[in-house]
PDB file of C-alpha atoms in Angstrom:
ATOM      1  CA  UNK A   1     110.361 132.444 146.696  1.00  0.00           C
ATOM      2  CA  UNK A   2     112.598 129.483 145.541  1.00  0.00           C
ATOM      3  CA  UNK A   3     111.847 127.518 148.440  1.00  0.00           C
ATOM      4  CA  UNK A   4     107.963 127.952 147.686  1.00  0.00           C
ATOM      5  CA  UNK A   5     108.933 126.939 144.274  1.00  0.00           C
ATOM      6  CA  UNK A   6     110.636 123.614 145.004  1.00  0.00           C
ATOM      7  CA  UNK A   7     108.365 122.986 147.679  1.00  0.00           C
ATOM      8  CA  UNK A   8     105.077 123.191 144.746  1.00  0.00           C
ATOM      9  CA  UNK A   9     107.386 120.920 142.445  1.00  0.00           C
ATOM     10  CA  UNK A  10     108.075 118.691 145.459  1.00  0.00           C
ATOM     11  CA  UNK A  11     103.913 118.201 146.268  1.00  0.00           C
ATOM     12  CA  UNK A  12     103.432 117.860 142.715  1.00  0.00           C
ATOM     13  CA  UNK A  13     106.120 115.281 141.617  1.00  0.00           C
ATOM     14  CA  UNK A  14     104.875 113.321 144.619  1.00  0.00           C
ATOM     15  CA  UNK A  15     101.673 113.225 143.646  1.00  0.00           C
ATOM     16  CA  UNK A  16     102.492 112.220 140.178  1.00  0.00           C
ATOM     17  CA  UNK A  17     104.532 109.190 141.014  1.00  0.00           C
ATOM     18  CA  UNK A  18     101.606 108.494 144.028  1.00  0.00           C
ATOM     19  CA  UNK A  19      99.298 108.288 140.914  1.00  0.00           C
ATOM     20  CA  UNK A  20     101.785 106.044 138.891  1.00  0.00           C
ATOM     21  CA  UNK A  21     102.396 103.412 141.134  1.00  0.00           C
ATOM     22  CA  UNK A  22      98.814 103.019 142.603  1.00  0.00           C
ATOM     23  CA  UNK A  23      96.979  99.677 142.351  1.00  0.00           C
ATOM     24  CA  UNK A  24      93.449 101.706 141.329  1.00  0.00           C
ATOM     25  CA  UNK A  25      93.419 102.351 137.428  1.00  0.00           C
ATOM     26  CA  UNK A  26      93.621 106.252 136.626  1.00  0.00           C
ATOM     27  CA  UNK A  27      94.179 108.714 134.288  1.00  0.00           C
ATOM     28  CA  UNK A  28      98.105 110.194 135.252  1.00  0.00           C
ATOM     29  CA  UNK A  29      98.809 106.222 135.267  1.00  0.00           C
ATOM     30  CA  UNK A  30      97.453 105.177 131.791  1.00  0.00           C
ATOM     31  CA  UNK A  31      98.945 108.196 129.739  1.00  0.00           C
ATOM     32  CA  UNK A  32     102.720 108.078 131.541  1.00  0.00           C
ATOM     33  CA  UNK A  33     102.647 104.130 130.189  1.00  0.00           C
ATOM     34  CA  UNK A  34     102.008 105.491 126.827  1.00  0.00           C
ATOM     35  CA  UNK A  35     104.781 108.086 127.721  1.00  0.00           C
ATOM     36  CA  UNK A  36     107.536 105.812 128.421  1.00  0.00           C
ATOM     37  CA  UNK A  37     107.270 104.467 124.799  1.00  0.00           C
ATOM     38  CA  UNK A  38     107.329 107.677 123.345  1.00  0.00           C
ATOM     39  CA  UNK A  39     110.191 109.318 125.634  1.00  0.00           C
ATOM     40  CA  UNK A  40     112.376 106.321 124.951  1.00  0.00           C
ATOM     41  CA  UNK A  41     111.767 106.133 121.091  1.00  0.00           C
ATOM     42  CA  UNK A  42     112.670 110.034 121.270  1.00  0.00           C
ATOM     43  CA  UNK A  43     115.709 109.585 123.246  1.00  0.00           C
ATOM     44  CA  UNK A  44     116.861 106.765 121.111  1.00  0.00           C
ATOM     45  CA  UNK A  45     116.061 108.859 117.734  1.00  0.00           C
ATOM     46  CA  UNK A  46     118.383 111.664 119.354  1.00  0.00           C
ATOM     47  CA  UNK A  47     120.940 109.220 119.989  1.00  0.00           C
ATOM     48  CA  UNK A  48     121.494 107.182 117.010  1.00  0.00           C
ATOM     49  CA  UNK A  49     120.225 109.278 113.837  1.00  0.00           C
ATOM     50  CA  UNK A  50     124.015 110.032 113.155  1.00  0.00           C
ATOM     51  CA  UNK A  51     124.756 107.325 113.062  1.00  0.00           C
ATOM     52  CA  UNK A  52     121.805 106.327 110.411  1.00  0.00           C
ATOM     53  CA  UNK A  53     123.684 108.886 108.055  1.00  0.00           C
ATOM     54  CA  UNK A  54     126.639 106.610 106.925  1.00  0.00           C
ATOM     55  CA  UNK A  55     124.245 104.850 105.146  1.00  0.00           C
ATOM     56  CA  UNK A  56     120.853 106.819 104.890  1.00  0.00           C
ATOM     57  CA  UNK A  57     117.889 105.643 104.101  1.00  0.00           C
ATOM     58  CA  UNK A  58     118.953 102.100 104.223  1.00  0.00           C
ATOM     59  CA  UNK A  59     116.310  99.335 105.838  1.00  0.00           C
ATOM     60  CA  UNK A  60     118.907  97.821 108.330  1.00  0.00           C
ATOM     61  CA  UNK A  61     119.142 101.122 110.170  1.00  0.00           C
ATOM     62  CA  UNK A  62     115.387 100.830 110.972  1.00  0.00           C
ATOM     63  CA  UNK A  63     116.037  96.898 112.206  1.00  0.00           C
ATOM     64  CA  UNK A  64     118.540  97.915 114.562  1.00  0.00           C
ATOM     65  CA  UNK A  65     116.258 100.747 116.146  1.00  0.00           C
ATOM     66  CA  UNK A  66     113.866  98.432 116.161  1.00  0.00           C
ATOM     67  CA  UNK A  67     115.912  95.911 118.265  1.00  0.00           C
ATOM     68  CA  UNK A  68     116.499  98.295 121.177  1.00  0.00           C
ATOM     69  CA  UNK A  69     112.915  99.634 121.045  1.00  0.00           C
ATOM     70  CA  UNK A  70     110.986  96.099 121.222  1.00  0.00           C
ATOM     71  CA  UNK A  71     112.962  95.750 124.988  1.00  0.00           C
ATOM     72  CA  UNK A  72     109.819  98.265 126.467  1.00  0.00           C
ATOM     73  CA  UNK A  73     107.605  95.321 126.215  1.00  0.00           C
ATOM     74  CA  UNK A  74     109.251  94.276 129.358  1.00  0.00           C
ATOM     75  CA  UNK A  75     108.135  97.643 131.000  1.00  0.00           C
ATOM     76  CA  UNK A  76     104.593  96.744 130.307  1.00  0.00           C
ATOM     77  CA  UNK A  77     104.345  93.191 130.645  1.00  0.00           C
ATOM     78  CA  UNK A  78     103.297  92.247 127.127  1.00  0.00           C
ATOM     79  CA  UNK A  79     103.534  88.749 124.951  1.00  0.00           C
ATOM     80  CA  UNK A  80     103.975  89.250 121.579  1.00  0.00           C
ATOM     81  CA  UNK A  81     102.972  85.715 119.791  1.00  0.00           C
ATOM     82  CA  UNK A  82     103.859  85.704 116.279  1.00  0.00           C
ATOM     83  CA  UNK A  83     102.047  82.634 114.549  1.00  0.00           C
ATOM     84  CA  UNK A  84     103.721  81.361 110.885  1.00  0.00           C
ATOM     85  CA  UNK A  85     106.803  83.200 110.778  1.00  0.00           C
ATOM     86  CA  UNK A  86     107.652  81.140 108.147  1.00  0.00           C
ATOM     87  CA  UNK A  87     105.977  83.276 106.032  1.00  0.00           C
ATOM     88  CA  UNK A  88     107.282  86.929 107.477  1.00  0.00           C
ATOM     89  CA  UNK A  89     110.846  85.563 107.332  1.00  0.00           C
ATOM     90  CA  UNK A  90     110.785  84.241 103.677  1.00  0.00           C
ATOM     91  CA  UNK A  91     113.481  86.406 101.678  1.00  0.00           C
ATOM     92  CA  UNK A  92     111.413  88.014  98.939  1.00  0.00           C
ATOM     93  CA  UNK A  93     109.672  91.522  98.173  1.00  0.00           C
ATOM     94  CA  UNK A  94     105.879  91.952  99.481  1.00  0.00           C
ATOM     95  CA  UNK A  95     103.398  94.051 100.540  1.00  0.00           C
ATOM     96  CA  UNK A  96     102.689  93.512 104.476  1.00  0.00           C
ATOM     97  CA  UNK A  97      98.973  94.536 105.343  1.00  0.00           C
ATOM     98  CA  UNK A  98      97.898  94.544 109.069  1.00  0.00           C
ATOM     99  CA  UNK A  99      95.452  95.685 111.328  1.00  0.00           C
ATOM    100  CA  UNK A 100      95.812  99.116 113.455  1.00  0.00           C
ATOM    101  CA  UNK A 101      94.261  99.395 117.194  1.00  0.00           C
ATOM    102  CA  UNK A 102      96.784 101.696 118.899  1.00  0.00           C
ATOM    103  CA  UNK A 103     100.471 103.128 118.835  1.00  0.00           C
ATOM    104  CA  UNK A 104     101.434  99.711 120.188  1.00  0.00           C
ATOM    105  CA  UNK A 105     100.919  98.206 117.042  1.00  0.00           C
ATOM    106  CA  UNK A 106     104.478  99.684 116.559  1.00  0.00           C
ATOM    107  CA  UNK A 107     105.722  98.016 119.631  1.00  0.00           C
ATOM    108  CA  UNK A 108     104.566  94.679 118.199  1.00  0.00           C
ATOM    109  CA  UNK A 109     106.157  95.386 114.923  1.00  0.00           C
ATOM    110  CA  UNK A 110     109.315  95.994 116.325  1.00  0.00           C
ATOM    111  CA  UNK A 111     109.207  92.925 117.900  1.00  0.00           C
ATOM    112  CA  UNK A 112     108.823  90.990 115.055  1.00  0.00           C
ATOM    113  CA  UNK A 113     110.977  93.463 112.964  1.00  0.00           C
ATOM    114  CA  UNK A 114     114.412  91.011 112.473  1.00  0.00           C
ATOM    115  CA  UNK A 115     112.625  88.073 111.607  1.00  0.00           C
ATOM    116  CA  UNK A 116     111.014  89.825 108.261  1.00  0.00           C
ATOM    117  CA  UNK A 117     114.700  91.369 108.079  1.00  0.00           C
ATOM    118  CA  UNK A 118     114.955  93.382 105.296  1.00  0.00           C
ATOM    119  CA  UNK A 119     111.850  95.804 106.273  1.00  0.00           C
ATOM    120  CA  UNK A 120     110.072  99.000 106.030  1.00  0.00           C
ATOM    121  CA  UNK A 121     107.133 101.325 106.898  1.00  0.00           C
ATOM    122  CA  UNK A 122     104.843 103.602 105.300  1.00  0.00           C
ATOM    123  CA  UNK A 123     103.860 106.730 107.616  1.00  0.00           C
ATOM    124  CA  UNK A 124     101.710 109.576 107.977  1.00  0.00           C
ATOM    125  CA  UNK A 125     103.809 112.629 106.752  1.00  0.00           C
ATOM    126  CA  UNK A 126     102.905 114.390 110.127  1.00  0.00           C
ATOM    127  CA  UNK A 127     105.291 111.419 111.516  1.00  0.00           C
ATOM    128  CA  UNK A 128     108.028 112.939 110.147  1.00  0.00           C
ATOM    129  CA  UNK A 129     107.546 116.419 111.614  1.00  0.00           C
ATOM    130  CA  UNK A 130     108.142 114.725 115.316  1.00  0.00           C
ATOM    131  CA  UNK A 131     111.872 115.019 115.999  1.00  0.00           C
ATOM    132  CA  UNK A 132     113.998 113.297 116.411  1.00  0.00           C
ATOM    133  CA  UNK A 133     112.150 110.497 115.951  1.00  0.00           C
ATOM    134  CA  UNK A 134     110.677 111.602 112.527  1.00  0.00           C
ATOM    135  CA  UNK A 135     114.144 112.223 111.455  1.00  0.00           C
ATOM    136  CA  UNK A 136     115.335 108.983 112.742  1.00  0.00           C
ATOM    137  CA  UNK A 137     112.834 107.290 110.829  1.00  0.00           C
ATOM    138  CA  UNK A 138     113.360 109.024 107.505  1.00  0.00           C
ATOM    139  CA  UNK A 139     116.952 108.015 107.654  1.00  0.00           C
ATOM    140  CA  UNK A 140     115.911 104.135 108.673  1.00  0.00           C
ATOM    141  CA  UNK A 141     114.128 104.113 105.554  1.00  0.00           C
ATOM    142  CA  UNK A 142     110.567 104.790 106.667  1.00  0.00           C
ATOM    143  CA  UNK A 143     108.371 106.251 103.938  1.00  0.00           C
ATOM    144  CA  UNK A 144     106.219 109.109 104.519  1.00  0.00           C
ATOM    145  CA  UNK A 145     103.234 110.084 102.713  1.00  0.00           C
ATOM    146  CA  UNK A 146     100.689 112.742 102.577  1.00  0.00           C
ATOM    147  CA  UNK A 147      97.554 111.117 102.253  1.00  0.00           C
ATOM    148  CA  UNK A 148      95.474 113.957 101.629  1.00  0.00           C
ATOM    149  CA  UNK A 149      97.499 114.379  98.705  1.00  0.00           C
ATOM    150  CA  UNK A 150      96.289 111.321  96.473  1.00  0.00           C
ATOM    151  CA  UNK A 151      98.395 111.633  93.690  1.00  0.00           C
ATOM    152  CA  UNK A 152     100.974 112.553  95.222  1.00  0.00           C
ATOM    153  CA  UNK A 153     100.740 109.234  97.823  1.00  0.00           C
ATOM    154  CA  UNK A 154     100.401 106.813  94.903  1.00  0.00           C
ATOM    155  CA  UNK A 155     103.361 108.214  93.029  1.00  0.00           C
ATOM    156  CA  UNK A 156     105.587 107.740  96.228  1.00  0.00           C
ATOM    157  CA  UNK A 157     103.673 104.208  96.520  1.00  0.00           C
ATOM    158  CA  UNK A 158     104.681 103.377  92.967  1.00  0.00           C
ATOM    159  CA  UNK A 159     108.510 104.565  93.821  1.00  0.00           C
ATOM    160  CA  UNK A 160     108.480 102.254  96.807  1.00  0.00           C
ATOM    161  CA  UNK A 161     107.116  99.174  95.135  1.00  0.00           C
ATOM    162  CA  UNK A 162     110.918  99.536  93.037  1.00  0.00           C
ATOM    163  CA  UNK A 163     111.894  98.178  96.437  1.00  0.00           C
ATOM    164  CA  UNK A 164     109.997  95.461  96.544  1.00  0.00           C
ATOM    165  CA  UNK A 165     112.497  94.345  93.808  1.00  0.00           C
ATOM    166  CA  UNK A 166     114.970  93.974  96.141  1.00  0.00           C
ATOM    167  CA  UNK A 167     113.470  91.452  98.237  1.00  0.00           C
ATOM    168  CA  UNK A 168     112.495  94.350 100.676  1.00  0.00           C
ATOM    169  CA  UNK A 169     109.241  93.602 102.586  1.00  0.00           C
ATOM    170  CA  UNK A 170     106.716  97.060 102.704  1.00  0.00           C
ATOM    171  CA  UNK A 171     104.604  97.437 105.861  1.00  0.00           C
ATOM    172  CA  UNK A 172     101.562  99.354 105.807  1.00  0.00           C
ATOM    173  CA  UNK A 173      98.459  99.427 108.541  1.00  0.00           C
ATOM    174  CA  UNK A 174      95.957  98.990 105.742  1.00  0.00           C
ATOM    175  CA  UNK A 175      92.460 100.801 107.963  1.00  0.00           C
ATOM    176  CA  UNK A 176      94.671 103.605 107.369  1.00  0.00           C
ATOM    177  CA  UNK A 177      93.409 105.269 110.691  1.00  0.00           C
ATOM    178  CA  UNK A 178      93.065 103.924 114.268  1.00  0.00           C
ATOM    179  CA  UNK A 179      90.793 100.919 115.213  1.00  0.00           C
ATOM    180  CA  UNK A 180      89.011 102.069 118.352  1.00  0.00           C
ATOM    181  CA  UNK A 181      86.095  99.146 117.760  1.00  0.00           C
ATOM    182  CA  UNK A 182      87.727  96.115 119.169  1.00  0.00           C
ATOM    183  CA  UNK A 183      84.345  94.047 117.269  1.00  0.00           C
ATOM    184  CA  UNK A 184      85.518  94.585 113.454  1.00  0.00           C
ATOM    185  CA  UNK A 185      88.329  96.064 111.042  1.00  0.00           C
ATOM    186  CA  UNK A 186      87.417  99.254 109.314  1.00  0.00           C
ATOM    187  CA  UNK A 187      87.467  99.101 105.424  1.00  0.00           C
ATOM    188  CA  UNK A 188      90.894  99.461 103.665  1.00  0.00           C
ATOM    189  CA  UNK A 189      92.537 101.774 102.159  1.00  0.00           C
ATOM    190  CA  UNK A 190      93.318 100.823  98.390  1.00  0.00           C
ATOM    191  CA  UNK A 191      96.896 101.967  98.244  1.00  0.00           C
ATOM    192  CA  UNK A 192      98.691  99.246  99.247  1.00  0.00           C
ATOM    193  CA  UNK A 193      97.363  96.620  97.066  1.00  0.00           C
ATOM    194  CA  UNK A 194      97.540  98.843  93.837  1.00  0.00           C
ATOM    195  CA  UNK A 195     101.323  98.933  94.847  1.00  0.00           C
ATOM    196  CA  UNK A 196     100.999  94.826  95.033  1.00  0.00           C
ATOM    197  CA  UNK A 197      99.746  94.219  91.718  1.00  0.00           C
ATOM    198  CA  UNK A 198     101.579  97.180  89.871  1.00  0.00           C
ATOM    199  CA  UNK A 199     104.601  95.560  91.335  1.00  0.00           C
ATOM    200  CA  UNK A 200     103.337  91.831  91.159  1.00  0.00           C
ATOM    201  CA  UNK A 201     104.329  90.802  94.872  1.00  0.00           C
ATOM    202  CA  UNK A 202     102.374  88.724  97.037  1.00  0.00           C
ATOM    203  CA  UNK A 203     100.405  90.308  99.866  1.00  0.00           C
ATOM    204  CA  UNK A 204     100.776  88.803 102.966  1.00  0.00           C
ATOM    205  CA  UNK A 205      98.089  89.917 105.525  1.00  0.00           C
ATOM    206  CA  UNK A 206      99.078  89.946 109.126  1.00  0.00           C
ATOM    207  CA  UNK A 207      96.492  89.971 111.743  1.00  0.00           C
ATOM    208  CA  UNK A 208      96.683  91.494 115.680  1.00  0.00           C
ATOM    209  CA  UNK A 209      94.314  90.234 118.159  1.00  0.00           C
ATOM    210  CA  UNK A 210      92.416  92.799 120.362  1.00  0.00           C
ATOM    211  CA  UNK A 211      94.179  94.531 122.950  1.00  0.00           C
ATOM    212  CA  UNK A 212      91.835  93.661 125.914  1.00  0.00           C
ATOM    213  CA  UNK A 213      94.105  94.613 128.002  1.00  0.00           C
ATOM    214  CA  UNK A 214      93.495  98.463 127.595  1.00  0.00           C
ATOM    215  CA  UNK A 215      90.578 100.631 128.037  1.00  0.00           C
ATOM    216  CA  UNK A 216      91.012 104.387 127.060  1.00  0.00           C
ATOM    217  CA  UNK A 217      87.474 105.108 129.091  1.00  0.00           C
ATOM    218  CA  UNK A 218      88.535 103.883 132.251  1.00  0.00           C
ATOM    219  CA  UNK A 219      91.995 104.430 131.782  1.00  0.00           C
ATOM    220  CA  UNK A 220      93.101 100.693 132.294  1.00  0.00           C
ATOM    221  CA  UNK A 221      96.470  99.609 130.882  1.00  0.00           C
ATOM    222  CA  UNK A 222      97.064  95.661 132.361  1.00  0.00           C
ATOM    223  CA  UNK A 223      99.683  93.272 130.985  1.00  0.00           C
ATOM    224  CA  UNK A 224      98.765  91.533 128.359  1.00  0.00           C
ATOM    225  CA  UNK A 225      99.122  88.962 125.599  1.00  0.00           C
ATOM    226  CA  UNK A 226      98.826  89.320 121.487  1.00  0.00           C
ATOM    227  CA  UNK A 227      98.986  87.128 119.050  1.00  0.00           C
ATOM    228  CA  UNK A 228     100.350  88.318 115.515  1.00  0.00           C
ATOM    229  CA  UNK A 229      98.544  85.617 112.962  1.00  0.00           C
ATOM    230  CA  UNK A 230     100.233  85.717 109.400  1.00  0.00           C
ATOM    231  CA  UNK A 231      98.033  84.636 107.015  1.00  0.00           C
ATOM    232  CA  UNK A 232      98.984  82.771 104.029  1.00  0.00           C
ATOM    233  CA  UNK A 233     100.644  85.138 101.275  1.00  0.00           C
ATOM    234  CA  UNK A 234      97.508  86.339  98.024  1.00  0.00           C
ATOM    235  CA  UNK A 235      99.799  86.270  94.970  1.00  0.00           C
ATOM    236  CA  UNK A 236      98.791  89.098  92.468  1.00  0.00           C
ATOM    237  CA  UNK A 237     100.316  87.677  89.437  1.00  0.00           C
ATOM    238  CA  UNK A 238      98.419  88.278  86.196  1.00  0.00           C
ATOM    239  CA  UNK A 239      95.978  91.025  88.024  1.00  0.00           C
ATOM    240  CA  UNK A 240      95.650  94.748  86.806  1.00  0.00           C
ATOM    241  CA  UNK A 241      94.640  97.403  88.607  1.00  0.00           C
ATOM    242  CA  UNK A 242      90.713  96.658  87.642  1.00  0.00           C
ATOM    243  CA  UNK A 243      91.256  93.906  90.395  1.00  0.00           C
ATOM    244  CA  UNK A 244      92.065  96.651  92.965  1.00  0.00           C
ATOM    245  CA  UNK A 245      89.022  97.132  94.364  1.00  0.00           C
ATOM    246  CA  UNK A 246      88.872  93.190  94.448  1.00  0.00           C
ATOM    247  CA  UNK A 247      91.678  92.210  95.631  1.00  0.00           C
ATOM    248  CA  UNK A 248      90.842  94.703  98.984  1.00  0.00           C
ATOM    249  CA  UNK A 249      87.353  93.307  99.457  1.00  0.00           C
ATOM    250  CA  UNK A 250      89.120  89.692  99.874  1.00  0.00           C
ATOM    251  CA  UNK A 251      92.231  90.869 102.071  1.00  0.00           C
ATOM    252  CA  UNK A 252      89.742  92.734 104.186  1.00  0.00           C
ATOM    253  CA  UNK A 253      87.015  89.617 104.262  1.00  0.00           C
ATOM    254  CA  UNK A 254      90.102  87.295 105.510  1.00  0.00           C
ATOM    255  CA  UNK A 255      91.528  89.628 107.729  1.00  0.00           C
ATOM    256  CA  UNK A 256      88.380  90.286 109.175  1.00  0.00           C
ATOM    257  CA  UNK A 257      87.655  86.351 109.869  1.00  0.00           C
ATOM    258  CA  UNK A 258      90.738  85.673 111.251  1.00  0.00           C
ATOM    259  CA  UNK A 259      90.518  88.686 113.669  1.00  0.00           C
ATOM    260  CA  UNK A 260      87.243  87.736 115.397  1.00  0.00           C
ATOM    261  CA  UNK A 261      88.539  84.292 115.325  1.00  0.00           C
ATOM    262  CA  UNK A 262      91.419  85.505 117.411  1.00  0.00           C
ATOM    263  CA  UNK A 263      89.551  87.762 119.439  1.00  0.00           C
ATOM    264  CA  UNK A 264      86.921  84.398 120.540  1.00  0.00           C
ATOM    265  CA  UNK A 265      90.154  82.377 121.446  1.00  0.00           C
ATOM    266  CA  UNK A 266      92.013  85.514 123.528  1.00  0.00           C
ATOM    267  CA  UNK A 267      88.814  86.161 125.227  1.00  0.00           C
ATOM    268  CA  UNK A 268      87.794  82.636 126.017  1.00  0.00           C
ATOM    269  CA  UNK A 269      90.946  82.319 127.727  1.00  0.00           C
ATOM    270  CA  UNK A 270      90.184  84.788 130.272  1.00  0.00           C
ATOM    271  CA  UNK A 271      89.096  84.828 133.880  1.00  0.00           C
ATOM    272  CA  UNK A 272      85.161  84.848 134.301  1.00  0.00           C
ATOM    273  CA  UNK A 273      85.548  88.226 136.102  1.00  0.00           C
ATOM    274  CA  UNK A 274      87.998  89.568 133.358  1.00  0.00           C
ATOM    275  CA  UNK A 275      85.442  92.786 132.528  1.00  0.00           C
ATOM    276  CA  UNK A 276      87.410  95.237 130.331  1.00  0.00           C
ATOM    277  CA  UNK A 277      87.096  93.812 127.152  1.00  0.00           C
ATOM    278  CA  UNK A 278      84.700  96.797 126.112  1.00  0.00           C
ATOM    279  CA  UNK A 279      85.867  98.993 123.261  1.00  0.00           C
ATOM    280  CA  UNK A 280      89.190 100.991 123.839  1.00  0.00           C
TER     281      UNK A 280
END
């Protein structure tokens, strides 16, 4: 019996890896790349969340995750072009609004995590619930929300913007969902810019150019280039929250702009024959 056993794991792991390594795009390829990044953030999470509780809670424990995870881009082949860091790196409190396509928007952000420095995330509550690396990420100062719990998500909001006081830079992808139409952002979420003007930091809107590189309906997953566009920082000094509502509509008419700017200049720059730059 245990030699029919190994012999079925045998055929099977050998037709796994067969499937992995092929040329031809397929489905067993395409999800084990997405795999890789979530086995190693787990394993890392398991790994180093004692040592997050000397000092819980505190942003630099997330910066130094963040500075082992960002090495998987070499696994996948990906460039990560940030344009202005100038303006990510400037030492003050903000409210960081971006784009969100896939779970390698993460990837991207923790390749750009040390040069904004003193940095952290808002999450999904259901985040939290995936140890280790939910754990990992409460104690490297990740904020988790429920968002189907409004009050309850603006009074964490409001706590968080006290951060923002100490220079400390607040992340948030601002569709509040995935992107999955690589042709236009989805409208944004208000929370983040009523905890801009409550607090009276800047918003700085940061911009990711399509991933063309990946194509969830014929399972696709090439190497690829993406270019992280900072935009110039919208002070909200003077507004109240009756601007709310306004303030979103311009982020979101900006962002918008510079994204199908972005997406004209990465697709121009590919082969004639490039074809999967459908929707992921």
């Amino acid at each position: 019996m245990w030699y029919s056993l190994w012999g079925l794991m045998f055929v099977v792991f050998t037709y796994l890896v067969k499937k992995i390594v092929q040329s031809k795009p397929n489905k067993i390829q395409f999800y084990f790349k997405f795999f890789i990044f979530y086995f190693a953030g787990s394993v890392l999470a398991a790994i180093i969340w004692p040592y997050f509780l000397l000092d819980p809670k505190n942003v630099k424990n997330a910066k130094l995750g963040a500075g082992f995870l960002k090495h998987i881009t070499k696994v996948y082949g990906l460039k990560w072009e940030l344009r202005r860091e100038d303006i990510l790196s400037e030492d003050r409190g903000a409210i960081i609004v971006s784009n969100h396509q896939s779970s390698l928007d993460i990837l991207g952000l923790f390749n750009i995590w040390h040069i904004a420095n003193k940095l952290t995330a808002i999450a999904k509550k259901e985040i939290f619930y995936v140890w280790p690396f939910g754990l990992a990420a409460y104690l490297g100062g990740v904020v988790f929300i429920d968002r189907k719990n409004t009050k309850g998500a603006y009074k964490q909001l409001n706590v968080t913007a006290e951060a923002m006081n100490k220079k400390i830079k607040i992340w948030l992808f601002s569709e509040g969902t995935r992107n999955k139409d690589y042709t236009k952002l989805l409208p944004f979420k208000k929370g983040a810019f009523s905890m801009a003007i409550a607090s009276q930091k800047p918003v700085i809107p940061v911009v990711f150019s399509p991933y063309y590189f990946i194509n969830k309906k014929k399972y696709i997953f090439n190497k690829g280039h993406v270019v992280i566009q900072c935009l110039e920082p919208i002070s909200t000094k003077g507004m109240t929250m009756d601007d709310v509502s306004t303030l979103t509509e311009r982020v979101h008419e900006i962002m918008e702009k510079t994204y199908k700017d972005l997406s004209n200049e990465v697709f121009s720059a590919l082969p004639h024959d490039y074809t999967h730059t459908l929707v992921g």
